[in-house]
Structure formats: C-alpha cells, structure tokens
XYZ file of N, CA and C in Angstrom:
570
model
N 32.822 -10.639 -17.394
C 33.101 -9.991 -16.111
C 32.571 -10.851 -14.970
N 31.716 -11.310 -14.919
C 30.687 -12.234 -13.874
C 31.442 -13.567 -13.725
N 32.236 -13.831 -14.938
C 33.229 -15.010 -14.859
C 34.174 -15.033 -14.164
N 34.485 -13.890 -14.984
C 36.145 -13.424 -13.953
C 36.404 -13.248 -12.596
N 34.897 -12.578 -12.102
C 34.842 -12.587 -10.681
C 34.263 -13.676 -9.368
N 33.351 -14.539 -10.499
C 33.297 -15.471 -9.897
C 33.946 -17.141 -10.068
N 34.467 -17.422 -11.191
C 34.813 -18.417 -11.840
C 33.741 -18.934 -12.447
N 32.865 -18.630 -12.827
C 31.926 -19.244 -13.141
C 30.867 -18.798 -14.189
N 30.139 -19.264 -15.069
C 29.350 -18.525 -15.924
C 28.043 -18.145 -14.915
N 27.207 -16.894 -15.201
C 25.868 -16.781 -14.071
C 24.982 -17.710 -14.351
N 25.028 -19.098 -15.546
C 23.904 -20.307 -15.840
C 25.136 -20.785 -15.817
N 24.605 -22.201 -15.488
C 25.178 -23.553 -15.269
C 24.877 -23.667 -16.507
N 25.863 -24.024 -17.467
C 26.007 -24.416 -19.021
C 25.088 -25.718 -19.231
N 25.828 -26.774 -18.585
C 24.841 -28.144 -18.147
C 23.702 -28.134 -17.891
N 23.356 -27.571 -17.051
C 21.985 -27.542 -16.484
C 21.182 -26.960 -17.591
N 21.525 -25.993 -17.875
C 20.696 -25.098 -19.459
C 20.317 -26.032 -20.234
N 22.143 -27.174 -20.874
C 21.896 -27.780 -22.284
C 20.358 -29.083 -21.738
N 20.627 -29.964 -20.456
C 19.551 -30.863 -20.050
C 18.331 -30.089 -20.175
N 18.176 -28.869 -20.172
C 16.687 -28.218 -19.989
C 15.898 -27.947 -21.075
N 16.752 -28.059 -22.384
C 16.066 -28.015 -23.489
C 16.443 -26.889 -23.975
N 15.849 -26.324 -24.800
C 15.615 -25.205 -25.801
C 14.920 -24.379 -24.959
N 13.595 -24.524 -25.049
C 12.302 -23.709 -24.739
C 12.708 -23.368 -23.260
N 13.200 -24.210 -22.310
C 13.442 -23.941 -21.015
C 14.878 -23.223 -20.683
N 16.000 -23.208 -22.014
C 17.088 -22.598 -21.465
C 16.537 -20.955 -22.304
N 15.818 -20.816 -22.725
C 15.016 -19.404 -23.253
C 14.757 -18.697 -22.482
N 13.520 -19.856 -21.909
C 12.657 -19.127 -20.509
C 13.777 -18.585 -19.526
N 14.306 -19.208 -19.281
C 15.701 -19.134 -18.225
C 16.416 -17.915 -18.468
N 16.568 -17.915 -19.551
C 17.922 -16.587 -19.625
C 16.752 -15.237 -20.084
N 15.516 -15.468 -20.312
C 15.279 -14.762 -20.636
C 14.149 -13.717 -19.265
N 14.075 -15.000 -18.389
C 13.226 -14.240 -17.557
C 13.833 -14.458 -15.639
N 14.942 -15.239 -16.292
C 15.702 -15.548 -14.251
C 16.530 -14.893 -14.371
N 16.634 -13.721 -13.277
C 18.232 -13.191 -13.081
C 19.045 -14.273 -12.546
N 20.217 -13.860 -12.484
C 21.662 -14.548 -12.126
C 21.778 -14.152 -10.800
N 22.273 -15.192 -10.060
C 22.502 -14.454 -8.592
C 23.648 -13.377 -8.855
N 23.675 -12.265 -7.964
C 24.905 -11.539 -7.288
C 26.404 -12.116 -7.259
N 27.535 -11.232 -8.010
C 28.057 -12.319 -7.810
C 29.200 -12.587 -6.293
N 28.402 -11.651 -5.713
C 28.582 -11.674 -4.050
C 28.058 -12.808 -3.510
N 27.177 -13.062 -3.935
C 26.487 -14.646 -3.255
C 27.405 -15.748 -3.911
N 28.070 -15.653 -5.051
C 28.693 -16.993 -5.374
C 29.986 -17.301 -4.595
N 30.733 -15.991 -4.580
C 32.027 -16.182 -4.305
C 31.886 -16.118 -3.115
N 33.066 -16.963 -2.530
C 33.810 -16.959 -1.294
C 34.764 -15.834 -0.669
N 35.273 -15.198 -1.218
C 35.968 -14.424 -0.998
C 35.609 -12.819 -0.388
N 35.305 -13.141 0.572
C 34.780 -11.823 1.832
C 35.258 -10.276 1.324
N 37.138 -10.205 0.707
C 37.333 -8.980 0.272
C 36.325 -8.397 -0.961
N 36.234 -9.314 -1.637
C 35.417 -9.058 -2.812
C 33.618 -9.144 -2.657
N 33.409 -10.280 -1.926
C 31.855 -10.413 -1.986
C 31.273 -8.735 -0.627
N 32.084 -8.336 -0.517
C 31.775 -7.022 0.417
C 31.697 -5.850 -0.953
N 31.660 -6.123 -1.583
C 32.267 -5.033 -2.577
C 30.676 -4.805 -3.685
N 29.695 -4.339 -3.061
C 28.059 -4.419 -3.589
C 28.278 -3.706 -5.276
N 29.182 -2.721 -4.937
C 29.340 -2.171 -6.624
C 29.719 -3.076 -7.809
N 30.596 -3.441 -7.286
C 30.910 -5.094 -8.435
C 29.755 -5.675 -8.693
N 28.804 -5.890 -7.282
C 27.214 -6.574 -8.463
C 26.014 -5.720 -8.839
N 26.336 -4.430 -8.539
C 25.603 -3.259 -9.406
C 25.745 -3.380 -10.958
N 27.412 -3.304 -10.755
C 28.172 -3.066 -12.312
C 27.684 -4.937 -13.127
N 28.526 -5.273 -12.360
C 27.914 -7.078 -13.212
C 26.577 -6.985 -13.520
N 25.503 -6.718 -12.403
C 23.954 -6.971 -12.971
C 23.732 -5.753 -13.769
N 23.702 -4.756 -13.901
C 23.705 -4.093 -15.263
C 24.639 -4.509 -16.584
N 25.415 -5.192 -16.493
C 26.113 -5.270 -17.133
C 25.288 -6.792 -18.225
N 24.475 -7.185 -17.242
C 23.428 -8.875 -17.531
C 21.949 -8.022 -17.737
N 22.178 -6.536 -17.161
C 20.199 -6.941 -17.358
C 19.618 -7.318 -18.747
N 18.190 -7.831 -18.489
C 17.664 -7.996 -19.665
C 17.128 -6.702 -20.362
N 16.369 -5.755 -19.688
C 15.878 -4.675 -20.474
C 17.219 -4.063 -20.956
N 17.149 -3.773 -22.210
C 18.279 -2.821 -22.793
C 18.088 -1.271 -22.509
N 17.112 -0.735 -22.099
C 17.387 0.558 -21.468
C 17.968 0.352 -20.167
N 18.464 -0.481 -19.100
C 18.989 -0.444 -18.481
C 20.453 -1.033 -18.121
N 20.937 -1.623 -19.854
C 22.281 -2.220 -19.661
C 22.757 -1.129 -19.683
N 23.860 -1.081 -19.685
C 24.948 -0.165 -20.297
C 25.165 -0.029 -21.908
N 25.371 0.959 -22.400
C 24.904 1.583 -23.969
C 26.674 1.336 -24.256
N 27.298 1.282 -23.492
C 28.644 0.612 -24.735
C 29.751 -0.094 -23.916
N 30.286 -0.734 -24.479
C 31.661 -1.243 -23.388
C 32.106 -0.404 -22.533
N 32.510 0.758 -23.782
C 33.644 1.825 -22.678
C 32.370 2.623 -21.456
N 31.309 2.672 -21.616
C 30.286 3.240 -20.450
C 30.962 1.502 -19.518
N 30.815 0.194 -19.284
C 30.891 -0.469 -18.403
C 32.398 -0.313 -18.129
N 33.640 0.454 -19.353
C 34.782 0.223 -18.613
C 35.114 1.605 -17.143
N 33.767 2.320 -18.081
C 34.529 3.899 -17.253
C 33.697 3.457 -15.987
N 32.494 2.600 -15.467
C 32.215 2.198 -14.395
C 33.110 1.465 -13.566
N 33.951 0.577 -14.086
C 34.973 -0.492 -13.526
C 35.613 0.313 -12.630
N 36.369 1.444 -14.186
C 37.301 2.391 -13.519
C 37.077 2.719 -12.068
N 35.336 3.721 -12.411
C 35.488 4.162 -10.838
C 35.306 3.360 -9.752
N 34.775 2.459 -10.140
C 35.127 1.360 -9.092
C 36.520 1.035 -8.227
N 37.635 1.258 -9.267
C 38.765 0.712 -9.046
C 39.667 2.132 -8.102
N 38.990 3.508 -8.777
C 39.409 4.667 -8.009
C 38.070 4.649 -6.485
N 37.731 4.279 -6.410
C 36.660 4.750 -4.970
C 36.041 5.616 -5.537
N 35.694 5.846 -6.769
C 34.291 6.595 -6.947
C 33.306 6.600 -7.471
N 32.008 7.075 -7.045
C 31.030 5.857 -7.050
C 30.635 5.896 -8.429
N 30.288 4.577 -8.449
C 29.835 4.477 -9.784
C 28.414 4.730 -10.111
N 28.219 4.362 -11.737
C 26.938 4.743 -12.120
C 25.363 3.805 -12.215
N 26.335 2.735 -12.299
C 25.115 1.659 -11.757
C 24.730 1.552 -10.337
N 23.788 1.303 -9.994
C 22.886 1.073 -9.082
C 22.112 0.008 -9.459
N 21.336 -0.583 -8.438
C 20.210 -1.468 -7.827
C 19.012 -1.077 -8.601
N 18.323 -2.002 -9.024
C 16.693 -1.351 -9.728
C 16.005 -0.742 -8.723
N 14.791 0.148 -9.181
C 14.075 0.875 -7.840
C 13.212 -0.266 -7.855
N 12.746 -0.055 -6.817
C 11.280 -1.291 -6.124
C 10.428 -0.941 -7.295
N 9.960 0.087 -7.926
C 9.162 -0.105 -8.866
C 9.489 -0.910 -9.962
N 10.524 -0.481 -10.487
C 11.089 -1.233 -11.427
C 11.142 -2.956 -11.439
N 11.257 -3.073 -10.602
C 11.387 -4.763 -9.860
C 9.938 -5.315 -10.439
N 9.135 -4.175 -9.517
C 7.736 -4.189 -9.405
C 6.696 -4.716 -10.468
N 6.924 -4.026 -11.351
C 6.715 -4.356 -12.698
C 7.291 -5.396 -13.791
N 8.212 -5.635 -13.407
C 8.956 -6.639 -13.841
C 8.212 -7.750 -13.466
N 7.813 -7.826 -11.587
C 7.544 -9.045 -11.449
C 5.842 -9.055 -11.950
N 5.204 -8.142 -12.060
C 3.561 -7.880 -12.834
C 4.068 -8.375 -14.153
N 5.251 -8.170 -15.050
C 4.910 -8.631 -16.307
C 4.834 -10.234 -16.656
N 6.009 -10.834 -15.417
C 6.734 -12.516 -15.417
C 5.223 -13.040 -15.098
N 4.733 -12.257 -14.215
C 3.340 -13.188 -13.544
C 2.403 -12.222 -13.500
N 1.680 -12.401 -15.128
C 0.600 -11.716 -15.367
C -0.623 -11.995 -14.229
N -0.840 -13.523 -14.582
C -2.198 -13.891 -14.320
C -2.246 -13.978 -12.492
N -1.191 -14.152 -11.665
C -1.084 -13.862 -10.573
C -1.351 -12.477 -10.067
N -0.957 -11.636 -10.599
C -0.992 -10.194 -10.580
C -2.370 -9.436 -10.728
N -2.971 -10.112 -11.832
C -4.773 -9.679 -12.050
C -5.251 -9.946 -10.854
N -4.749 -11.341 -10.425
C -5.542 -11.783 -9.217
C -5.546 -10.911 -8.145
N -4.365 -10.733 -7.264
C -4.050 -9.442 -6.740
C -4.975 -8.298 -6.662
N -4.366 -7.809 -7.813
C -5.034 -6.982 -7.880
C -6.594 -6.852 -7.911
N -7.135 -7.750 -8.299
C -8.316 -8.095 -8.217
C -8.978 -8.221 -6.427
N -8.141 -8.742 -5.984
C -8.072 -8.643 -4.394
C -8.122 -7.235 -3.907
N -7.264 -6.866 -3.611
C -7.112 -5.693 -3.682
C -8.145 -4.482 -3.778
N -8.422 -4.250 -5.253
C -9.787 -3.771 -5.002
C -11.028 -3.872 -4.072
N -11.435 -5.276 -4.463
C -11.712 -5.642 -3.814
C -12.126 -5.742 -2.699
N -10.980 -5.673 -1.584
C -10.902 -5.008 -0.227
C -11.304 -3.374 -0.222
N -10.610 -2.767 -1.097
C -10.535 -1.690 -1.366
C -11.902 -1.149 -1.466
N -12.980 -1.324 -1.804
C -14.300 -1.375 -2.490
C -14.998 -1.582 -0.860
N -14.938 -2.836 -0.148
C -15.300 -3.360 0.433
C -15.442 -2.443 2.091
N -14.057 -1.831 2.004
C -14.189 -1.350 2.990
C -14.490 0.595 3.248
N -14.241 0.629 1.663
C -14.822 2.003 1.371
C -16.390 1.895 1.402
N -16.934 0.759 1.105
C -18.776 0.327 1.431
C -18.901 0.090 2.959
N -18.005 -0.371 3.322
C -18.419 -0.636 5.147
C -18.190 0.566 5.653
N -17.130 1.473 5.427
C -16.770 2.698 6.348
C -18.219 3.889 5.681
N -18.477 3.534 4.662
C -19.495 4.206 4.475
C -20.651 4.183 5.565
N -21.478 2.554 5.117
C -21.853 2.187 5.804
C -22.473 2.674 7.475
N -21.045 2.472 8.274
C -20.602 2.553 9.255
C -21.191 4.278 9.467
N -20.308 5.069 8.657
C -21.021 6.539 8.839
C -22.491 6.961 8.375
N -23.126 6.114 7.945
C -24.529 6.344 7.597
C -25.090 6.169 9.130
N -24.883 4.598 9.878
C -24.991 4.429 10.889
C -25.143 5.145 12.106
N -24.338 6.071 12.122
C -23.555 6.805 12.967
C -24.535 7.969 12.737
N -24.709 8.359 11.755
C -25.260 9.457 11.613
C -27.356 8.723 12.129
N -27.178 7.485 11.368
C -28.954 7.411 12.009
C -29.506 7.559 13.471
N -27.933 6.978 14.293
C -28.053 7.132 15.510
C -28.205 8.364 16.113
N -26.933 9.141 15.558
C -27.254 10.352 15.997
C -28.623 11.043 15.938
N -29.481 10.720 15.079
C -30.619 11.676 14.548
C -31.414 10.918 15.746
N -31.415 9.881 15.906
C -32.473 9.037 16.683
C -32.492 9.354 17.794
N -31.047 9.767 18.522
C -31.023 10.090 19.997
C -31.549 11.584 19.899
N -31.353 12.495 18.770
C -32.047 13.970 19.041
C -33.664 13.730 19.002
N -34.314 12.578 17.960
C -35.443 12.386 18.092
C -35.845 11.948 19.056
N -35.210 11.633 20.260
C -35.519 10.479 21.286
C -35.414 11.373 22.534
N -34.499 12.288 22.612
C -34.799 13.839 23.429
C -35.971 14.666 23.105
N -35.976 14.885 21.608
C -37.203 16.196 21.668
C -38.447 15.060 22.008
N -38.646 13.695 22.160
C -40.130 13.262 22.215
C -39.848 13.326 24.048
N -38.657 12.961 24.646
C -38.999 13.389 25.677
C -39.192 15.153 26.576
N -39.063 15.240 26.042
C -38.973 16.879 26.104
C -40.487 17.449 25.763
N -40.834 16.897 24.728
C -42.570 17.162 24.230
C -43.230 16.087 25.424
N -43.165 15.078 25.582
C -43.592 14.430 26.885
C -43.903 15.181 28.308
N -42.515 15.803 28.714
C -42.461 16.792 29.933
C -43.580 17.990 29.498
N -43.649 18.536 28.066
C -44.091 19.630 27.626
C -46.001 19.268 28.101
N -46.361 17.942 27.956
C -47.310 17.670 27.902
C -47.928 17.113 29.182
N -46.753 16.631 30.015
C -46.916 16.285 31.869
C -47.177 17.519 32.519
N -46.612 19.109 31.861
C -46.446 20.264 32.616
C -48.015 20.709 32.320
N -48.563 20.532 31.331
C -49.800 21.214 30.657
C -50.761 20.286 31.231
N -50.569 18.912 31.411
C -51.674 18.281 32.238
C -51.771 18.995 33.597
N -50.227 19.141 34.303
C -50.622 19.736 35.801
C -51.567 20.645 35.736
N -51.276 21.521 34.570
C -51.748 22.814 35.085
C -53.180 22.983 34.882
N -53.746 21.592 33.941
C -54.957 21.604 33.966
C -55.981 21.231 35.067
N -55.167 20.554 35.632
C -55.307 20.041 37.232
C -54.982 20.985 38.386
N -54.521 22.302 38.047
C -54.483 23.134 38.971
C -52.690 22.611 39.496
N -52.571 21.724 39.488
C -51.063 21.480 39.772
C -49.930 22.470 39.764
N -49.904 23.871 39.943
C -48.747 24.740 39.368
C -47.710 24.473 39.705
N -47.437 24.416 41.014
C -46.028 23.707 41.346
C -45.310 22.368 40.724
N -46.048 21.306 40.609
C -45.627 20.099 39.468
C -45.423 20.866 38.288
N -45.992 21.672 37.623
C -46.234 21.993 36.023
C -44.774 22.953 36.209
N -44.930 23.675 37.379
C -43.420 24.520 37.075
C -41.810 23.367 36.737
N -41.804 22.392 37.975
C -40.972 21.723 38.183
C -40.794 20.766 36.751
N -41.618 20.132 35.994
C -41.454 19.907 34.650
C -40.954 20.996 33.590
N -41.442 22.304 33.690
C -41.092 22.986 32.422
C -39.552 23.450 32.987
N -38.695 23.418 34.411
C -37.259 23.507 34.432
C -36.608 22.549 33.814
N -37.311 21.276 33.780
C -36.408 20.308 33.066
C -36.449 20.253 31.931
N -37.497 21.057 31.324
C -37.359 20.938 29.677
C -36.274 22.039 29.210
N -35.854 23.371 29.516
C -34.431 23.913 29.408
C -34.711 24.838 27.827
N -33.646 24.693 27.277
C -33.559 25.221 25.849
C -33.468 23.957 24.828
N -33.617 22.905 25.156
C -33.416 21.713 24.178
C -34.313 21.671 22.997
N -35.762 22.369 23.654
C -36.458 21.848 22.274
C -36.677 23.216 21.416
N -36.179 22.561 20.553
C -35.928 24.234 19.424
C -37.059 24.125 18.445
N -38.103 23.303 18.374
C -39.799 23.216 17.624
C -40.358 23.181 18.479
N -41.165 24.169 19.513
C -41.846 23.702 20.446
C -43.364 23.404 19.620
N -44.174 22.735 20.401
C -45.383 21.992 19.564
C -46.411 23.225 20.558
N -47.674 23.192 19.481
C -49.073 23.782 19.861
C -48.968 23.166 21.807
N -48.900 22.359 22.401
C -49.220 22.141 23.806
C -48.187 22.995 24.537
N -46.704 23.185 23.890
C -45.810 23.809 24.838
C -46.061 25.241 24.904
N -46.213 25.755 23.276
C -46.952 27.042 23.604
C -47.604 27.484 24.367
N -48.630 26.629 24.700
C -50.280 26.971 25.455
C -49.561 26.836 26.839
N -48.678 25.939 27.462
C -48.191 25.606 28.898
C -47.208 27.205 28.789
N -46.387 27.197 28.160
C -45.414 28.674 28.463
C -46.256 29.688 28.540
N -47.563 29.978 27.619
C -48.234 31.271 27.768
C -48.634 30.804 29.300
C-alpha cells in the first residue's frame, strides 16, 4: 500500500543492503517510515492525512497496534474511499512517549533523573522558603511584644518618678497588642 501510493518502498532497499545486517535490523526495527504525505508530490493525495493513518498502522511495529487482518485494513481503505472516517488514527502522545523511553533507555534515566531532581530541589527550597517566612513572622511578633514590654517598663519608670502624665501617654501606646503582660505591666495597670 505505501508503494502504491508513493512509488516507492518506506526503506531505500540500497541504502538497507550497504548498511549491513545488524543496521538494516536496527532500522526496520526501531525507525518509522516517513508519512506517505511527505514523500509524494501530489497535493490531491498528500492532503489526504487518513491514507497515512491507514499506511502507518498498516507498518507499525507493535502488533497490538497493526491491524489484526487484511480485510480489517481493507474495510479501512473502504471507508476511506466512502468519506467515512476511518479506524486508524495517529498514536496518542503517550504512546509515542514511551516508545521514545524504550528506543532511548539510558537518555531517559537521565531525564528523569533530572527531573526529580528539580523536583526534590524545589519542593526543599519552597519548603525552605516557608520555614523562613514563618521565622520572620514569629520574630516581628517577638520584636513588638519586646517593644511593647519596653513601653510597659518606660510607663512604670514614670510613675516611679511621679511622672503620671508621661506614664499615661506610654500605656495608650501599648493598646491590646500584648496578650502576656509581664509582672511590671501588671504593677503599672494596677
């Protein structure tokens, strides 16, 4: 079929026999064939994507995805030939996917190895990052209540000094913020 539509076999016969044995193996066993929309010239036909649905199923290598008998690739032709759609399709991206993880194992570990990797890396930094976040936070509440116990302790000096008016004007600025008041704020509020 791939002949017929393109004139041509999907391997260069030549090119195979110069390549050896071991390399016309590798070849048929792990390179697809182009489309045979990309070979031909012919615009009515190379528009026609179902023809290289039907052809590349008709070539794949996994046998769960050729076609299970002639007459399954003739009754595809057919609907081809009536406008209706046929049953082959395009591999899914996964499918591809894996395909290309099996051709290139040791590339693929790598990857993936990357991957993690990052993966790891930035699940430790965003951690990180929120530990951070959180020390700060605690530091700025610690960094209010010492000023707040400060004022608590400027108001209690006034008043030891007779100062009432200073000692008042400090304990407005201390407010409701400090929610532990210490032994000195007590003694200044009583």
């Amino acid at each position: 079929l791939y002949e017929l539509i393109t004139g041509r076999p999907p391997f260069d016969n030549d090119e195979l026999l110069r390549a050896g044995i071991d390399e016309m193996r590798r070849r048929l066993q792990n390179e697809e064939p182009p489309p045979p929309s990309r070979v031909i010239r012919d615009k009515a036909i190379s528009n026609h994507r179902e023809l290289d649905w039907i052809v590349l199923k008709a070539l794949e290598k996994d046998r769960e995805r050729r076609y299970s008998t002639v007459r399954a690739l003739a009754e595809d032709i057919e609907r081809h030939l009536t406008n209706e759609p046929v049953l082959a399709h395009p591999p899914s991206g996964w499918y591809r996917l894996r395909k290309l993880v099996r051709r290139n194992q040791l590339a693929s570990a790598a990857i993936a190895v990357a991957v993690l990797t990052l993966a790891g890396g930035f699940t430790t930094s965003t951690l990180l990052l929120l530990r951070a976040r959180a020390a700060e936070q605690q530091q700025a509440r610690l960094r209010a209540e010492a000023e707040e116990r400060a004022r608590v302790t400027k108001a209690a000096v006034f008043l030891m000094q007779g100062r009432t008016a200073e000692a008042d004007a400090e304990i407005k600025h201390i407010g409701d913020s400090l929610t532990q008041p210490s032994v000195e704020a007590t003694s200044v509020f009583r």
